[in-house]
Amino acid sequence: MAWNVVIVGGGFGGASAARELERLLPKQSARLMLVNDVNFLLYTPFLPEAAAGTLEPRHVVTPLRDILRRTYLRLGGVHAHDPGARTVTLRTHEGEDEEVRYDQLLLAVGSVSRSLPVPGLDQHAIGFKSLADAIWLRNHVIETLEQANATEDPARREQLLTYVFVGGGYSGLEALAELQDFAADAMDRYPRARLHGMRWILVEATDRVLPEVPLDLSEYALRQLRGRGIEVRLGTRIEEAAADSTRLSTGERVPTRTIVWTAGVAPHPSLGSLSLPLDARGKVRVDEYLRVEGLSGVWAIGDCAAVPDPNKDGRAPCPPTAQHAVRQGPVVAHNIACGLGVETSPRRFGYRARAAFVNLGRYKAVGKLGPASFHGFPAWWLARSYHMSQIPGTARKIRAVADWTVGLPFSRDLAELGSIGHPRPLRAEVYARGGTHRPL
Ligand SMILES: Cc1cc2nc3c(=O)[nH]c(=O)nc-3n(C[C@H](O)[C@H](O)[C@H](O)COP(=O)(O)OP(=O)(O)OC[C@H]3O[C@@H](n4cnc5c(N)ncnc54)[C@H](O)[C@@H]3O)c2cc1C
């Protein structure tokens, strides 16, 4: 009889666990299934570059079928779990429910943008977490430039050319830096908008940016951003978001049509319906062996799990990073194999993060590697080399290098491709009404 090992979530954690399980578990004794809502792994560190157009969207993802050899990939979302019957229920893309029995279950469902109860935020802000967010934002920035160049109304032009990012952690800062870089280059081809000039504003509630790196590097990053004309408002929150403005905690109302919310992540909401023990932040409670508390043969890793952080002697959970998720994958695979009697001596998760790099665009970055700190071009080069070694698949590595190389001698590509994935309707009257474009 073969065991059923079911993995829910095919991101950094789930995919790395599946690969290791393929290696550890004999083919005839284990059936591996991975359930994910898309058929690719998104390499999030390259998301800002996909938004800025320096990398093609397809080159920042790797098809899961290229990574996995014998794991059965099922597309869908798991939305129910019965620990007593040892089953999970997945909803396929056709909307059908299917019950899947497991002997060992691994949850690696990741996280989503963390929303706060700020009036208007859900309606008027966009997160920066998925490929759809990044590509939407790129098209939106191009659209604002187009409209700002065309309008005769100075107040409207002001709104269109003001971009507000909320949250000064690494993902927000990288997205802001890359997109501002892109827009600054693109401006040359929008003469009327260029005369007016753009405003890029970073709003951060605490008194510093980049809590992930030492203070001197965070200050270096701040100087770089301010040197480029980016307004950084520390100790400030947004208190309201509207279609054409946002109100800050200082009382200032900023006219804008772009609010990007990058103020942290929350565990994936699907966890709430999976009958699992959750901590106060909604993460799955696990021990240092990555076992879910109180459930035998159930494991959790990555952003969705409160894995005790060895760097903090287990007193706080690991930060939500890919670095942690990809190292938890092989540990949990080994421990699952122990649970099935293939391996002996379960392992504790003992990885201590020693490196952090943040890309600031324009060939600059800040970072630390062990005790050494880097900034400027050396940090950028180290970060890029590291990511090149990490993005899965030789084809993706070559495609990324090709994108960067081809991009060097040419100006930025301004094609606004928001209509991709939204086929034109056949009905003629839609065109008679003036087209299908969504207003900003
Ligand atoms: C812009 C950005 C830049 C980043 N840069 C870095 C960086 O430079 N270095 C770093 O270490 N980290 C970085 N991160 C963080 C990193 O992306 C996450 O920590 C990492 O993705 C977590 O891995 P995971 O496996 O837990 O989840 P994910 O990689 O998010 O994978 C979870 C998968 O599960 C799927 N899923 C969710 N719910 C279900 C369900 N119910 N059923 C089926 N499938 C489901 C999701 O669609 C997803 O495919 C960055 C994040 C962002 C947003």
Coordinates of C-alpha atoms and ligand atoms in Angstrom, one line a residue:
M1 CA 0.0 0.0 0.0
A2 CA 1.3 3.5 -0.9
W3 CA 1.1 6.5 1.4
N4 CA -0.6 9.6 0.3
V5 CA 1.4 12.7 1.0
V6 CA -0.5 15.9 0.2
I7 CA 1.1 19.3 0.0
V8 CA -1.1 22.4 -0.1
G9 CA 0.7 25.5 -1.7
G10 CA 3.3 25.4 -4.4
G11 CA 5.4 28.4 -3.5
F12 CA 8.9 28.5 -2.1
G13 CA 8.2 26.2 0.8
G14 CA 5.8 23.7 -0.8
A15 CA 7.9 23.3 -4.0
S16 CA 11.2 22.8 -2.1
A17 CA 9.5 20.2 0.2
A18 CA 8.0 18.4 -2.8
R19 CA 11.4 18.1 -4.5
E20 CA 13.1 16.8 -1.4
L21 CA 10.2 14.3 -0.8
E22 CA 10.6 13.0 -4.4
R23 CA 14.3 12.3 -3.5
L24 CA 13.6 10.7 -0.1
L25 CA 10.5 8.6 -0.6
P26 CA 10.6 5.4 -2.7
K27 CA 8.4 5.8 -5.8
Q28 CA 6.4 2.6 -5.1
S29 CA 5.6 3.5 -1.5
A30 CA 4.5 7.1 -1.7
R31 CA 2.1 9.1 -3.9
L32 CA 2.9 12.8 -3.8
M33 CA 0.3 15.4 -4.6
L34 CA 0.7 19.2 -4.7
V35 CA -2.3 21.4 -4.8
N36 CA -1.8 25.0 -5.9
D37 CA -4.1 27.6 -7.3
V38 CA -1.7 28.4 -10.2
N39 CA 0.7 26.1 -12.1
F40 CA 3.8 28.2 -11.5
L41 CA 6.1 29.3 -8.7
L42 CA 6.4 33.1 -8.5
Y43 CA 9.9 34.3 -7.8
T44 CA 8.8 37.3 -5.7
P45 CA 12.3 39.0 -5.4
F46 CA 12.0 39.8 -9.1
L47 CA 8.4 41.2 -8.8
P48 CA 9.6 44.8 -8.7
E49 CA 11.6 44.3 -11.9
A50 CA 8.5 42.7 -13.6
A51 CA 6.6 45.9 -12.6
A52 CA 9.3 48.1 -14.0
G53 CA 9.5 46.1 -17.2
T54 CA 13.2 45.1 -16.9
L55 CA 12.1 41.5 -16.7
E56 CA 9.3 39.9 -18.7
P57 CA 6.4 38.7 -16.5
R58 CA 6.8 35.1 -17.7
H59 CA 10.5 35.2 -16.8
V60 CA 9.8 35.7 -13.1
V61 CA 7.8 32.5 -12.7
T62 CA 8.8 28.9 -13.2
P63 CA 6.2 26.3 -14.2
L64 CA 5.8 23.8 -11.3
R65 CA 5.9 21.0 -13.9
D66 CA 9.5 22.0 -14.7
I67 CA 10.4 21.7 -11.1
L68 CA 8.6 18.5 -10.1
R69 CA 9.3 15.1 -11.6
R70 CA 6.8 12.7 -10.1
T71 CA 4.5 14.9 -7.9
Y72 CA 0.9 15.0 -9.2
L73 CA 0.1 18.7 -9.6
R74 CA -3.6 19.6 -9.0
L75 CA -4.8 23.1 -9.7
G76 CA -7.4 24.4 -7.2
G77 CA -7.7 25.8 -3.7
V78 CA -8.0 23.7 -0.6
H79 CA -10.9 25.1 1.5
A80 CA -11.8 22.4 4.1
H81 CA -9.9 20.0 6.3
D82 CA -11.2 17.1 8.4
P83 CA -8.4 16.0 10.7
G84 CA -10.5 13.1 12.1
A85 CA -11.1 11.6 8.6
R86 CA -7.7 12.8 7.4
T87 CA -9.1 14.5 4.3
V88 CA -8.9 17.9 2.7
T89 CA -11.4 19.3 0.2
L90 CA -10.1 21.1 -2.9
R91 CA -12.2 23.2 -5.2
T92 CA -11.1 22.8 -8.8
H93 CA -11.0 25.7 -11.3
E94 CA -14.2 24.3 -12.7
G95 CA -15.8 24.9 -9.3
E96 CA -16.1 21.3 -8.3
D97 CA -15.3 20.0 -4.8
E98 CA -13.1 16.9 -4.5
E99 CA -12.1 15.1 -1.3
V100 CA -8.5 14.0 -1.0
R101 CA -7.3 11.5 1.7
Y102 CA -3.9 12.0 3.2
D103 CA -1.5 10.1 5.4
Q104 CA 0.8 13.1 5.8
L105 CA -0.4 16.7 5.1
L106 CA 1.9 19.7 4.6
L107 CA 0.5 23.2 4.6
A108 CA 2.5 25.9 2.8
V109 CA -0.2 28.3 1.7
G110 CA 1.9 31.5 2.2
S111 CA 0.5 34.9 2.9
V112 CA -1.5 37.8 1.4
S113 CA -1.2 41.6 1.8
R114 CA -2.2 42.6 5.3
S115 CA -5.0 45.1 5.2
L116 CA -5.9 47.5 8.1
P117 CA -9.2 49.2 8.9
V118 CA -8.3 52.4 7.1
P119 CA -11.4 54.0 5.5
G120 CA -11.3 53.5 1.7
L121 CA -8.2 51.3 1.7
D122 CA -9.8 48.2 0.3
Q123 CA -11.4 50.2 -2.6
H124 CA -8.7 52.6 -3.5
A125 CA -5.3 50.9 -2.7
I126 CA -3.5 48.1 -4.4
G127 CA -1.2 45.5 -2.7
F128 CA 2.1 44.4 -4.2
K129 CA 2.2 40.6 -3.7
S130 CA 1.2 38.9 -6.9
L131 CA 2.2 39.0 -10.5
A132 CA -1.2 40.5 -11.3
D133 CA -0.6 43.3 -8.8
A134 CA 2.8 44.1 -10.4
I135 CA 1.6 44.1 -13.9
W136 CA -1.5 46.1 -13.1
L137 CA 0.7 48.7 -11.4
R138 CA 3.0 49.0 -14.4
N139 CA 0.1 49.5 -16.8
H140 CA -1.5 51.9 -14.3
V141 CA 1.6 54.1 -14.1
I142 CA 1.8 54.2 -17.9
E143 CA -1.9 55.1 -18.1
T144 CA -1.4 57.9 -15.5
L145 CA 1.5 59.3 -17.7
E146 CA -0.7 59.1 -20.8
Q147 CA -3.6 60.9 -19.1
A148 CA -1.4 63.5 -17.4
N149 CA 0.1 64.4 -20.8
A150 CA -3.3 64.8 -22.3
T151 CA -5.3 66.7 -19.6
E152 CA -5.7 70.5 -19.5
D153 CA -6.7 70.4 -15.8
P154 CA -3.7 71.1 -13.6
A155 CA -5.5 69.6 -10.5
R156 CA -6.1 66.4 -12.3
R157 CA -2.6 66.3 -13.6
E158 CA -1.3 66.7 -10.0
Q159 CA -3.4 63.7 -8.9
L160 CA -2.2 61.6 -11.8
L161 CA 1.5 62.3 -11.3
T162 CA 1.5 61.7 -7.5
Y163 CA 2.3 58.1 -6.4
V164 CA 2.0 57.1 -2.7
F165 CA 3.5 53.9 -1.3
V166 CA 2.6 52.9 2.2
G167 CA 5.1 50.8 4.2
G168 CA 8.9 51.1 4.2
G169 CA 9.8 47.4 4.4
Y170 CA 11.9 45.7 1.7
S171 CA 9.1 44.8 -0.7
G172 CA 7.5 48.3 -0.7
L173 CA 10.8 50.1 -1.0
E174 CA 12.0 47.9 -3.9
A175 CA 8.7 48.3 -5.7
L176 CA 8.8 52.1 -5.2
A177 CA 12.5 52.4 -6.3
E178 CA 12.1 50.3 -9.4
L179 CA 8.8 52.0 -10.5
Q180 CA 10.1 55.5 -9.9
D181 CA 13.1 54.7 -11.9
F182 CA 10.9 53.4 -14.7
A183 CA 8.6 56.5 -14.6
A184 CA 11.6 58.9 -14.5
D185 CA 13.0 57.4 -17.7
A186 CA 9.6 57.2 -19.4
M187 CA 8.9 60.9 -18.6
D188 CA 11.1 62.0 -21.5
R189 CA 8.5 60.9 -23.9
Y190 CA 5.6 62.7 -22.1
P191 CA 6.7 66.4 -22.6
R192 CA 3.6 68.0 -21.1
A193 CA 3.6 65.7 -18.0
R194 CA 7.4 66.3 -17.7
L195 CA 6.9 70.0 -17.4
H196 CA 4.7 69.4 -14.4
G197 CA 7.0 66.9 -12.7
M198 CA 6.1 63.8 -10.6
R199 CA 5.9 63.3 -6.9
W200 CA 6.7 59.9 -5.3
I201 CA 5.9 59.6 -1.6
L202 CA 6.8 56.9 0.8
V203 CA 4.7 56.8 4.0
E204 CA 6.1 54.8 6.9
A205 CA 4.5 54.6 10.4
T206 CA 7.8 53.9 12.3
D207 CA 10.8 56.2 12.5
R208 CA 12.9 54.2 10.0
V209 CA 12.8 52.2 6.8
L210 CA 14.0 48.7 6.2
P211 CA 13.9 47.1 9.6
E212 CA 15.5 44.0 8.0
V213 CA 18.9 45.7 7.7
P214 CA 21.2 47.5 10.2
L215 CA 20.5 51.2 10.9
D216 CA 23.4 52.5 8.9
L217 CA 22.2 50.7 5.8
S218 CA 18.7 51.9 6.3
E219 CA 20.0 55.4 6.5
Y220 CA 22.0 54.9 3.4
A221 CA 18.8 53.7 1.6
L222 CA 16.9 56.8 2.9
R223 CA 19.6 59.2 1.6
Q224 CA 19.5 57.4 -1.8
L225 CA 15.7 57.7 -2.0
R226 CA 15.6 61.4 -0.9
G227 CA 18.5 62.2 -3.2
R228 CA 16.3 61.1 -6.1
G229 CA 13.5 63.4 -5.0
I230 CA 11.4 60.8 -3.3
E231 CA 9.5 62.3 -0.3
V232 CA 9.9 59.9 2.7
R233 CA 7.4 60.6 5.5
L234 CA 8.6 58.7 8.6
G235 CA 6.4 58.4 11.7
T236 CA 3.3 59.0 9.5
R237 CA 0.3 56.8 8.7
I238 CA -2.4 57.1 6.1
E239 CA -5.8 57.7 7.7
E240 CA -8.1 57.6 4.7
A241 CA -7.9 56.6 1.0
A242 CA -10.1 58.0 -1.7
A243 CA -10.3 57.7 -5.5
D244 CA -8.4 61.0 -6.0
S245 CA -6.5 61.6 -2.7
T246 CA -5.3 60.2 0.6
R247 CA -5.2 61.9 4.1
L248 CA -2.1 61.4 6.2
S249 CA -1.9 61.4 10.0
T250 CA -0.2 64.8 9.8
G251 CA -3.5 66.2 8.5
E252 CA -2.2 66.7 5.0
R253 CA -4.4 65.6 2.1
V254 CA -2.3 64.4 -0.8
P255 CA -3.9 64.4 -4.2
T256 CA -3.2 61.1 -5.9
R257 CA -4.7 58.3 -8.0
T258 CA -2.2 55.7 -6.9
I259 CA -1.9 54.3 -3.4
V260 CA 0.2 51.1 -3.1
W261 CA -0.2 49.3 0.2
T262 CA 2.9 47.4 1.2
A263 CA 2.6 47.5 4.9
G264 CA 3.2 43.9 5.7
V265 CA 1.6 40.5 5.1
A266 CA -0.9 38.3 6.9
P267 CA -1.2 34.5 6.7
H268 CA -3.4 33.2 3.9
P269 CA -7.1 33.6 4.9
S270 CA -7.9 30.0 3.8
L271 CA -6.2 28.8 7.0
G272 CA -9.3 30.0 8.9
S273 CA -11.4 27.2 7.5
L274 CA -8.9 24.4 7.8
S275 CA -9.5 23.3 11.4
L276 CA -5.9 24.1 12.5
P277 CA -4.5 25.6 15.7
L278 CA -3.7 29.3 14.9
D279 CA -1.8 31.9 16.9
A280 CA -3.0 35.5 17.5
R281 CA -1.7 36.6 14.1
G282 CA -3.5 33.7 12.3
K283 CA -0.4 31.6 11.6
V284 CA -0.4 27.8 12.1
R285 CA 1.2 26.9 15.4
V286 CA 4.1 24.5 14.9
D287 CA 7.0 23.3 16.9
E288 CA 10.7 23.4 15.9
Y289 CA 10.2 20.1 14.0
L290 CA 7.5 21.9 11.9
R291 CA 4.7 19.6 13.3
V292 CA 1.3 21.3 13.7
E293 CA 0.4 21.3 17.4
G294 CA -2.0 18.6 18.4
L295 CA -2.4 16.9 15.0
S296 CA -0.3 13.9 14.0
G297 CA 1.0 13.7 10.4
V298 CA 0.2 17.4 9.8
W299 CA 2.9 19.9 9.1
A300 CA 3.2 23.6 8.2
I301 CA 6.0 25.8 6.8
G302 CA 6.7 29.2 5.2
D303 CA 4.8 32.5 5.7
C304 CA 1.7 30.7 6.9
A305 CA 3.4 29.0 9.9
A306 CA 4.7 30.3 13.2
V307 CA 8.0 28.5 13.0
P308 CA 10.1 29.3 16.1
D309 CA 13.0 31.4 14.9
P310 CA 16.4 29.9 16.0
N311 CA 17.9 33.5 15.7
K312 CA 15.6 34.5 18.5
D313 CA 16.0 31.3 20.6
G314 CA 12.5 30.3 19.4
R315 CA 10.8 33.1 21.3
A316 CA 9.4 34.7 18.1
P317 CA 8.3 33.2 14.8
C318 CA 10.6 33.3 11.7
P319 CA 10.2 36.4 9.5
P320 CA 8.1 35.8 6.4
T321 CA 10.8 35.4 3.8
A322 CA 11.6 33.0 1.0
Q323 CA 15.0 32.4 2.6
H324 CA 13.2 30.7 5.5
A325 CA 10.6 28.9 3.4
V326 CA 13.1 27.2 1.1
R327 CA 15.1 26.0 4.1
Q328 CA 12.1 24.7 5.9
G329 CA 11.1 22.6 2.9
P330 CA 13.9 20.0 3.1
V331 CA 13.6 19.8 6.9
V332 CA 9.9 19.1 6.8
A333 CA 10.4 16.6 3.9
H334 CA 13.0 14.7 6.1
N335 CA 10.6 14.7 9.1
I336 CA 7.7 13.5 6.9
A337 CA 9.9 10.7 5.7
C338 CA 10.7 9.9 9.4
G339 CA 7.0 9.8 10.1
L340 CA 6.7 7.2 7.3
G341 CA 9.6 5.2 8.6
V342 CA 11.9 6.0 5.7
E343 CA 14.3 8.2 7.6
T344 CA 15.2 8.2 11.3
S345 CA 15.9 11.0 13.8
P346 CA 13.6 14.0 12.9
R347 CA 15.4 17.3 12.5
R348 CA 14.8 20.6 14.2
F349 CA 14.6 23.7 12.0
G350 CA 17.9 25.5 12.8
Y351 CA 18.5 28.0 10.0
R352 CA 19.8 31.4 11.2
A353 CA 19.3 34.1 8.5
R354 CA 22.6 35.8 7.9
A355 CA 21.9 37.8 4.7
A356 CA 19.5 40.4 3.6
F357 CA 19.7 42.6 0.5
V358 CA 17.3 45.3 -0.7
N359 CA 17.5 46.6 -4.3
L360 CA 17.2 50.3 -4.7
G361 CA 17.2 50.4 -8.5
R362 CA 19.8 52.2 -10.6
Y363 CA 22.4 49.6 -9.9
K364 CA 22.3 50.3 -6.2
A365 CA 21.3 48.2 -3.2
V366 CA 22.0 47.8 0.5
G367 CA 22.6 44.5 2.2
K368 CA 24.4 42.5 4.9
L369 CA 26.1 39.1 4.6
G370 CA 27.1 37.8 8.0
P371 CA 29.0 40.6 9.8
A372 CA 29.8 42.4 6.6
S373 CA 27.6 45.3 5.2
F374 CA 27.4 46.4 1.6
H375 CA 25.9 49.3 -0.2
G376 CA 25.8 50.8 -3.7
F377 CA 26.9 48.8 -6.7
P378 CA 28.7 45.9 -4.8
A379 CA 25.5 45.3 -2.9
W380 CA 23.4 45.4 -6.1
W381 CA 25.8 43.0 -7.8
L382 CA 25.8 40.5 -4.9
A383 CA 22.0 40.6 -4.6
R384 CA 21.6 40.0 -8.4
S385 CA 24.2 37.1 -8.3
Y386 CA 22.4 35.6 -5.3
H387 CA 19.0 35.8 -7.0
M388 CA 20.3 34.4 -10.2
S389 CA 21.6 31.3 -8.3
Q390 CA 18.2 30.9 -6.6
I391 CA 15.6 31.3 -9.4
P392 CA 14.7 27.8 -10.2
G393 CA 15.5 26.4 -13.7
T394 CA 18.4 27.1 -16.1
A395 CA 15.9 28.4 -18.7
R396 CA 14.7 31.1 -16.4
K397 CA 18.2 32.1 -15.4
I398 CA 19.1 32.5 -19.1
R399 CA 15.9 34.4 -20.0
A400 CA 16.4 36.8 -17.1
V401 CA 20.0 37.6 -18.2
A402 CA 18.8 38.0 -21.8
D403 CA 16.1 40.5 -20.6
W404 CA 18.6 42.6 -18.7
T405 CA 21.1 42.5 -21.5
V406 CA 18.7 43.4 -24.2
G407 CA 17.2 46.2 -22.1
L408 CA 20.6 47.9 -21.6
P409 CA 20.9 49.8 -25.0
F410 CA 17.2 50.6 -25.4
S411 CA 14.8 53.0 -23.8
R412 CA 12.0 51.8 -21.6
D413 CA 9.1 50.0 -23.2
L414 CA 6.0 52.1 -22.8
A415 CA 3.4 49.7 -24.2
E416 CA 0.4 49.7 -21.9
L417 CA -0.9 46.1 -22.0
G418 CA -3.7 46.2 -19.4
S419 CA -6.0 44.5 -21.9
I420 CA -4.0 41.3 -21.9
G421 CA -6.1 38.5 -20.4
H422 CA -9.3 40.5 -21.1
P423 CA -10.4 39.5 -24.6
R424 CA -12.5 42.0 -26.5
P425 CA -16.2 41.4 -26.5
L426 CA -17.7 40.4 -29.9
R427 CA -20.7 42.7 -29.4
A428 CA -20.3 45.7 -31.7
E429 CA -22.2 48.1 -29.4
V430 CA -19.4 48.1 -26.9
Y431 CA -17.1 49.8 -29.5
A432 CA -19.8 52.2 -30.5
R433 CA -19.8 53.5 -26.9
G434 CA -16.2 54.4 -27.2
G435 CA -14.2 51.3 -26.3
T436 CA -13.7 49.1 -23.3
H437 CA -11.1 51.0 -21.3
R438 CA -11.5 51.3 -17.5
P439 CA -11.4 54.9 -16.1
L440 CA -8.6 55.6 -13.6
Ligands
LIG1 C1 7.6 42.0 -3.7 C2 8.2 40.9 -2.8 C3 9.5 40.8 -2.7 C4 10.1 39.8 -1.9 N1 11.5 39.7 -1.9 C5 12.0 38.7 -1.1 C6 13.4 38.6 -1.0 O1 14.2 39.3 -1.7 N2 13.9 37.6 -0.2 C7 13.1 36.8 0.5 O2 13.7 35.9 1.3 N3 11.8 36.9 0.5 C8 11.2 37.8 -0.3 N4 9.8 38.0 -0.3 C9 9.0 37.1 0.6 C10 8.7 35.8 0.0 O3 8.1 36.0 -1.3 C11 7.8 35.0 0.9 O4 8.3 34.9 2.2 C12 7.7 33.6 0.3 O5 7.0 33.6 -0.9 C13 6.9 32.6 1.3 O6 6.9 31.3 0.7 P1 5.7 30.3 1.0 O7 6.0 29.0 0.4 O8 5.4 30.3 2.4 O9 4.5 31.0 0.3 P2 4.3 31.4 -1.3 O10 5.6 31.4 -2.0 O11 3.4 32.6 -1.3 O12 3.4 30.2 -1.9 C14 2.1 29.9 -1.4 C15 1.4 29.2 -2.5 O13 0.2 28.7 -2.0 C16 -0.9 29.0 -2.8 N5 -2.1 28.9 -2.0 C17 -2.6 29.7 -1.0 N6 -3.7 29.2 -0.5 C18 -4.0 28.1 -1.1 C19 -5.0 27.1 -0.9 N7 -6.0 27.2 0.0 N8 -5.0 26.0 -1.7 C20 -4.0 25.9 -2.7 N9 -3.0 26.7 -2.8 C21 -3.0 27.8 -2.1 C22 -0.6 30.4 -3.2 O14 -1.3 30.8 -4.4 C23 0.9 30.3 -3.5 O15 1.1 29.8 -4.8 C24 9.2 39.0 -1.1 C25 7.9 39.1 -1.2 C26 7.3 40.1 -2.0 C27 5.8 40.3 -2.1

